[in-house]
C-alpha positions as a Python dict, from the first residue, in 0.01 Angstrom:
ca = {
    (1, 'X'): (0, 0, 0),
    (2, 'X'): (-148, 102, 350),
    (3, 'X'): (20, 229, 615),
    (4, 'X'): (-93, 85, 837),
    (5, 'X'): (46, -319, 670),
    (6, 'X'): (234, -571, 890),
    (7, 'X'): (544, -641, 631),
    (8, 'X'): (806, -856, 607),
    (9, 'X'): (1034, -622, 761),
    (10, 'X'): (1076, -275, 877),
    (11, 'X'): (1059, -44, 591),
    (12, 'X'): (1327, 212, 604),
    (13, 'X'): (1224, 615, 675),
    (14, 'X'): (1382, 939, 670),
    (15, 'X'): (1216, 1075, 975),
    (16, 'X'): (1542, 1219, 1188),
    (17, 'X'): (1327, 1319, 1477),
    (18, 'X'): (1512, 1318, 1775),
    (19, 'X'): (1891, 1346, 1613),
    (20, 'X'): (2162, 1568, 1653),
    (21, 'X'): (2306, 1672, 1278),
    (22, 'X'): (2654, 1880, 1275),
    (23, 'X'): (2650, 2086, 915),
    (24, 'X'): (2974, 2308, 903),
    (25, 'X'): (2966, 2596, 604),
    (26, 'X'): (2490, 2495, 659),
    (27, 'X'): (2452, 2909, 625),
    (28, 'X'): (2473, 3015, 214),
    (29, 'X'): (2459, 2719, -140),
    (30, 'X'): (2477, 2339, -22),
    (31, 'X'): (2500, 2393, 272),
    (32, 'X'): (2181, 2563, 361),
    (33, 'X'): (1990, 2343, 169),
    (34, 'X'): (2136, 2053, 361),
    (35, 'X'): (2105, 2191, 690),
    (36, 'X'): (1640, 2293, 545),
    (37, 'X'): (1627, 1938, 479),
    (38, 'X'): (1791, 1785, 809),
    (39, 'X'): (1577, 2023, 1000),
    (40, 'X'): (1281, 1949, 816),
    (41, 'X'): (1317, 1599, 838),
    (42, 'X'): (1309, 1612, 1225),
    (43, 'X'): (1646, 1674, 1294),
    (44, 'X'): (1825, 1920, 1525),
    (45, 'X'): (2112, 2127, 1338),
    (46, 'X'): (2419, 2281, 1454),
    (47, 'X'): (2463, 2501, 1193),
    (48, 'X'): (2905, 2616, 1142),
    (49, 'X'): (3057, 2963, 919),
    (50, 'X'): (3290, 3162, 1040),
    (51, 'X'): (3047, 3445, 1146),
    (52, 'X'): (2804, 3475, 1407),
    (53, 'X'): (2579, 3695, 1341),
    (54, 'X'): (2519, 3407, 970),
    (55, 'X'): (2486, 3167, 1158),
    (56, 'X'): (2206, 3230, 1413),
    (57, 'X'): (2035, 3392, 1158),
    (58, 'X'): (1970, 3084, 959),
    (59, 'X'): (1926, 2917, 1295),
    (60, 'X'): (1688, 3127, 1363),
    (61, 'X'): (1538, 3060, 1050),
    (62, 'X'): (1561, 2669, 1134),
    (63, 'X'): (1329, 2820, 1451),
    (64, 'X'): (1087, 2967, 1275),
    (65, 'X'): (1008, 2730, 1053),
    (66, 'X'): (950, 2512, 1333),
    (67, 'X'): (1252, 2325, 1373),
    (68, 'X'): (1541, 2296, 1567),
    (69, 'X'): (1939, 2495, 1578),
    (70, 'X'): (2171, 2686, 1673),
    (71, 'X'): (2447, 2800, 1526),
    (72, 'X'): (2797, 2781, 1643),
    (73, 'X'): (3107, 3046, 1468),
    (74, 'X'): (3371, 2807, 1395),
    (75, 'X'): (3689, 2818, 1164),
    (76, 'X'): (3696, 2463, 1025),
    (77, 'X'): (4055, 2522, 892),
    (78, 'X'): (4104, 2489, 1293),
    (79, 'X'): (4173, 2165, 1519),
    (80, 'X'): (4055, 2305, 1817),
    (81, 'X'): (3819, 2528, 1708),
    (82, 'X'): (3671, 2211, 1513),
    (83, 'X'): (3721, 2019, 1937),
    (84, 'X'): (3468, 2250, 2037),
    (85, 'X'): (3257, 2272, 1786),
    (86, 'X'): (3116, 1889, 1836),
    (87, 'X'): (3202, 1977, 2228),
    (88, 'X'): (2912, 2244, 2180),
    (89, 'X'): (2725, 2022, 1998),
    (90, 'X'): (2725, 1740, 2245),
    (91, 'X'): (2656, 2031, 2570),
    (92, 'X'): (2356, 2189, 2388),
    (93, 'X'): (2223, 1855, 2302),
    (94, 'X'): (2369, 1561, 2398),
    (95, 'X'): (2525, 1357, 2157),
    (96, 'X'): (2586, 1381, 1794),
    (97, 'X'): (2448, 1101, 1532),
    (98, 'X'): (2558, 1316, 1201),
    (99, 'X'): (2795, 1484, 1068),
    (100, 'X'): (2808, 1665, 724),
    (101, 'X'): (3175, 1782, 668),
    (102, 'X'): (3058, 2080, 367),
    (103, 'X'): (3241, 2342, 437),
    (104, 'X'): (3503, 2427, 215),
    (105, 'X'): (3661, 2666, -69),
    (106, 'X'): (3803, 2749, -387),
    (107, 'X'): (4014, 2955, -568),
    (108, 'X'): (4077, 2989, -929),
    (109, 'X'): (4400, 2997, -1046),
    (110, 'X'): (4678, 2882, -1265),
    (111, 'X'): (4855, 2640, -1064),
    (112, 'X'): (5250, 2822, -1137),
    (113, 'X'): (5099, 3182, -984),
    (114, 'X'): (4933, 2978, -711),
    (115, 'X'): (5097, 3056, -310),
    (116, 'X'): (5171, 2849, -65),
    (117, 'X'): (4896, 3106, 168),
    (118, 'X'): (4703, 3045, -77),
    (119, 'X'): (4745, 2647, -101),
    (120, 'X'): (4702, 2568, 262),
    (121, 'X'): (4344, 2751, 266),
    (122, 'X'): (4228, 2492, 14),
    (123, 'X'): (4338, 2203, 100),
    (124, 'X'): (4284, 2306, 494),
    (125, 'X'): (3967, 2417, 396),
    (126, 'X'): (3888, 2112, 214),
    (127, 'X'): (4080, 1803, 313),
    (128, 'X'): (4178, 1910, 708),
    (129, 'X'): (3849, 2039, 797),
    (130, 'X'): (3755, 1707, 747),
    (131, 'X'): (3976, 1506, 854),
    (132, 'X'): (3990, 1629, 1224),
    (133, 'X'): (3520, 1708, 1170),
    (134, 'X'): (3541, 1342, 1116),
    (135, 'X'): (3769, 1187, 1286),
    (136, 'X'): (3584, 1403, 1627),
    (137, 'X'): (3279, 1312, 1555),
    (138, 'X'): (3316, 957, 1549),
    (139, 'X'): (3542, 960, 1893),
    (140, 'X'): (3191, 1067, 2038),
    (141, 'X'): (2983, 884, 1813),
    (142, 'X'): (3255, 552, 1957),
    (143, 'X'): (3174, 676, 2255),
    (144, 'X'): (2816, 680, 2263),
    (145, 'X'): (2817, 377, 2074),
    (146, 'X'): (2480, 383, 1885),
    (147, 'X'): (2633, 475, 1579),
    (148, 'X'): (2660, 743, 1345),
    (149, 'X'): (2641, 874, 994),
    (150, 'X'): (2957, 1101, 889),
    (151, 'X'): (2927, 1297, 525),
    (152, 'X'): (3155, 1500, 293),
    (153, 'X'): (3044, 1629, 52),
    (154, 'X'): (3356, 1604, -226),
    (155, 'X'): (3316, 1798, -581),
    (156, 'X'): (3306, 1601, -967),
    (157, 'X'): (3647, 1787, -890),
    (158, 'X'): (3778, 1492, -740),
    (159, 'X'): (3730, 1287, -1037),
    (160, 'X'): (3801, 1454, -1277),
    (161, 'X'): (4079, 1712, -1423),
    (162, 'X'): (3892, 2106, -1434),
    (163, 'X'): (4123, 2405, -1548),
    (164, 'X'): (4260, 2602, -1291),
    (165, 'X'): (4130, 2508, -993),
    (166, 'X'): (4436, 2186, -1021),
    (167, 'X'): (4420, 2186, -631),
    (168, 'X'): (4102, 2220, -563),
    (169, 'X'): (4028, 1955, -766),
    (170, 'X'): (4317, 1789, -608),
    (171, 'X'): (4183, 1793, -212),
    (172, 'X'): (3846, 1686, -293),
    (173, 'X'): (4036, 1360, -434),
    (174, 'X'): (4230, 1358, -147),
    (175, 'X'): (3815, 1363, 44),
    (176, 'X'): (3729, 1051, -152),
    (177, 'X'): (3949, 833, -37),
    (178, 'X'): (3927, 984, 295),
    (179, 'X'): (3677, 859, 326),
    (180, 'X'): (3715, 477, 213),
    (181, 'X'): (4021, 457, 499),
    (182, 'X'): (3810, 605, 796),
    (183, 'X'): (3443, 378, 585),
    (184, 'X'): (3670, 97, 743),
    (185, 'X'): (3819, 190, 1038),
    (186, 'X'): (3440, 231, 1194),
    (187, 'X'): (3283, 46, 1043),
    (188, 'X'): (3370, -175, 1305),
    (189, 'X'): (3135, 96, 1543),
    (190, 'X'): (2789, 83, 1256),
    (191, 'X'): (2936, 435, 1183),
    (192, 'X'): (2909, 445, 799),
    (193, 'X'): (3119, 735, 595),
    (194, 'X'): (3020, 878, 217),
    (195, 'X'): (3085, 1119, 35),
    (196, 'X'): (2865, 1336, -223),
    (197, 'X'): (3022, 1447, -517),
    (198, 'X'): (2787, 1779, -683),
    (199, 'X'): (2841, 1903, -1085),
    (200, 'X'): (2791, 2217, -1140),
    (201, 'X'): (2520, 2366, -911),
    (202, 'X'): (2291, 2686, -906),
    (203, 'X'): (2322, 2847, -617),
    (204, 'X'): (2306, 3253, -559),
    (205, 'X'): (2738, 3272, -530),
    (206, 'X'): (2696, 3166, -842),
    (207, 'X'): (2386, 3234, -1002),
    (208, 'X'): (2525, 3581, -1199),
    (209, 'X'): (2829, 3379, -1404),
    (210, 'X'): (2557, 2988, -1419),
    (211, 'X'): (2251, 3255, -1598),
    (212, 'X'): (2506, 3341, -1858),
    (213, 'X'): (2409, 3252, -2207),
    (214, 'X'): (2749, 3239, -2381),
    (215, 'X'): (2858, 3101, -2098),
    (216, 'X'): (2537, 2821, -2051),
    (217, 'X'): (2534, 2696, -2388),
    (218, 'X'): (2922, 2604, -2362),
    (219, 'X'): (2903, 2394, -2089),
    (220, 'X'): (2546, 2221, -2120),
    (221, 'X'): (2694, 2108, -2498),
    (222, 'X'): (2894, 1909, -2154),
    (223, 'X'): (2579, 1828, -1968),
    (224, 'X'): (2319, 1551, -2089),
    (225, 'X'): (2094, 1643, -1913),
    (226, 'X'): (2136, 2058, -1969),
    (227, 'X'): (2110, 2190, -1699),
    (228, 'X'): (2275, 2265, -1321),
    (229, 'X'): (2189, 2094, -1006),
    (230, 'X'): (1982, 2215, -791),
    (231, 'X'): (2105, 2327, -427),
    (232, 'X'): (1749, 2117, -352),
    (233, 'X'): (1873, 1806, -504),
    (234, 'X'): (2209, 1711, -377),
    (235, 'X'): (2018, 1828, -2),
    (236, 'X'): (1877, 1554, -80),
    (237, 'X'): (2145, 1362, -106),
    (238, 'X'): (2255, 1436, 189),
    (239, 'X'): (1918, 1298, 344),
    (240, 'X'): (1915, 966, 163),
    (241, 'X'): (2294, 911, 317),
    (242, 'X'): (2182, 1064, 659),
    (243, 'X'): (1870, 840, 656),
    (244, 'X'): (1786, 472, 772),
    (245, 'X'): (1804, 433, 358),
    (246, 'X'): (2200, 414, 371),
    (247, 'X'): (2241, 191, 557),
    (248, 'X'): (2399, -42, 361),
    (249, 'X'): (2624, 211, 209),
    (250, 'X'): (2974, 345, 369),
    (251, 'X'): (3288, 398, 204),
    (252, 'X'): (3077, 522, -167),
    (253, 'X'): (3110, 860, -288),
    (254, 'X'): (2739, 968, -513),
    (255, 'X'): (2779, 1184, -779),
    (256, 'X'): (2573, 1441, -902),
    (257, 'X'): (2658, 1558, -1183),
    (258, 'X'): (2345, 1502, -1403),
    (259, 'X'): (2598, 1331, -1645),
    (260, 'X'): (2863, 1581, -1703),
    (261, 'X'): (3087, 1250, -1625),
    (262, 'X'): (2929, 986, -1823),
    (263, 'X'): (3047, 1087, -2060),
}
C-alpha cells in the first residue's frame, strides 16, 4: 500500500526516535542484542554492566554505527546503584521512556548444595534488580506524565521445573508474577509492563556447549523447531514491546522458546 495513503486510523511503527532506554546487562548476550535493536530504531540507549570498560566498548560500537549511547557501570544487586543509574540517565538525556531489566545470573547446582550466598546472588540479580529497577523507572515515568515501557527478561525456567537451576527458575517465576502486579499498579499512568520468556538461545557464552552434537541431539528431541534461538530474535520481541505495536499489552509475557514448552 502507498505509504502516503490516508488510512482510517494511524498505523503503529517501530520508530523509537526521541526515546530514551536503559538496558541492564547490555554488554553481552541477549542484552547486547537488545541494545543494538533499540539503537537501530532510533532510541538513545544507556548500557549497564558491572564493568565500565565493557559499557564504554558497546556504547562506542553503537555510536560508530550512527546511534547514540552511553555506558554506566551498575551493580543491579544494589538499590542505590539502580537509583543512581536512573538519575544519571535523566540528567544526561532529560527523561526515561523504556526500561529493560535484562541483567541476571544462573548458578547451576543441585538445591542441596546451594549456599545462602549463592541463593542471594541469584535472587538479588534476577528479582531484586527487576523490582527496584522497575520502581526507579516508574517513579520517573510517572513524574514525566507521558507513560512508558517496562520490559523484564524472564525465562521458560520460570514456567517449568529444570534440574539443578531451581533457584534461577524460582526467581524468573517471581518476575512473571511481579510483572502482573506492576502492570496493575502502573496502568493508570499509561506505563505498560511485560516480560519475555526465552528458551535456549545461542550466545557467545554458551556456544561451545550448544554446538556439541551429542547435546544437540538430546535437546532437539524436546524442541519442535529443532534449533536454538538467536539473540536477534529475542531482541526483536523486546523491540515489539518497546514500540507502538504493543500499546494494548500489559501484564503479559511472550514465550520465545522454539516450542519447547508446547508439550
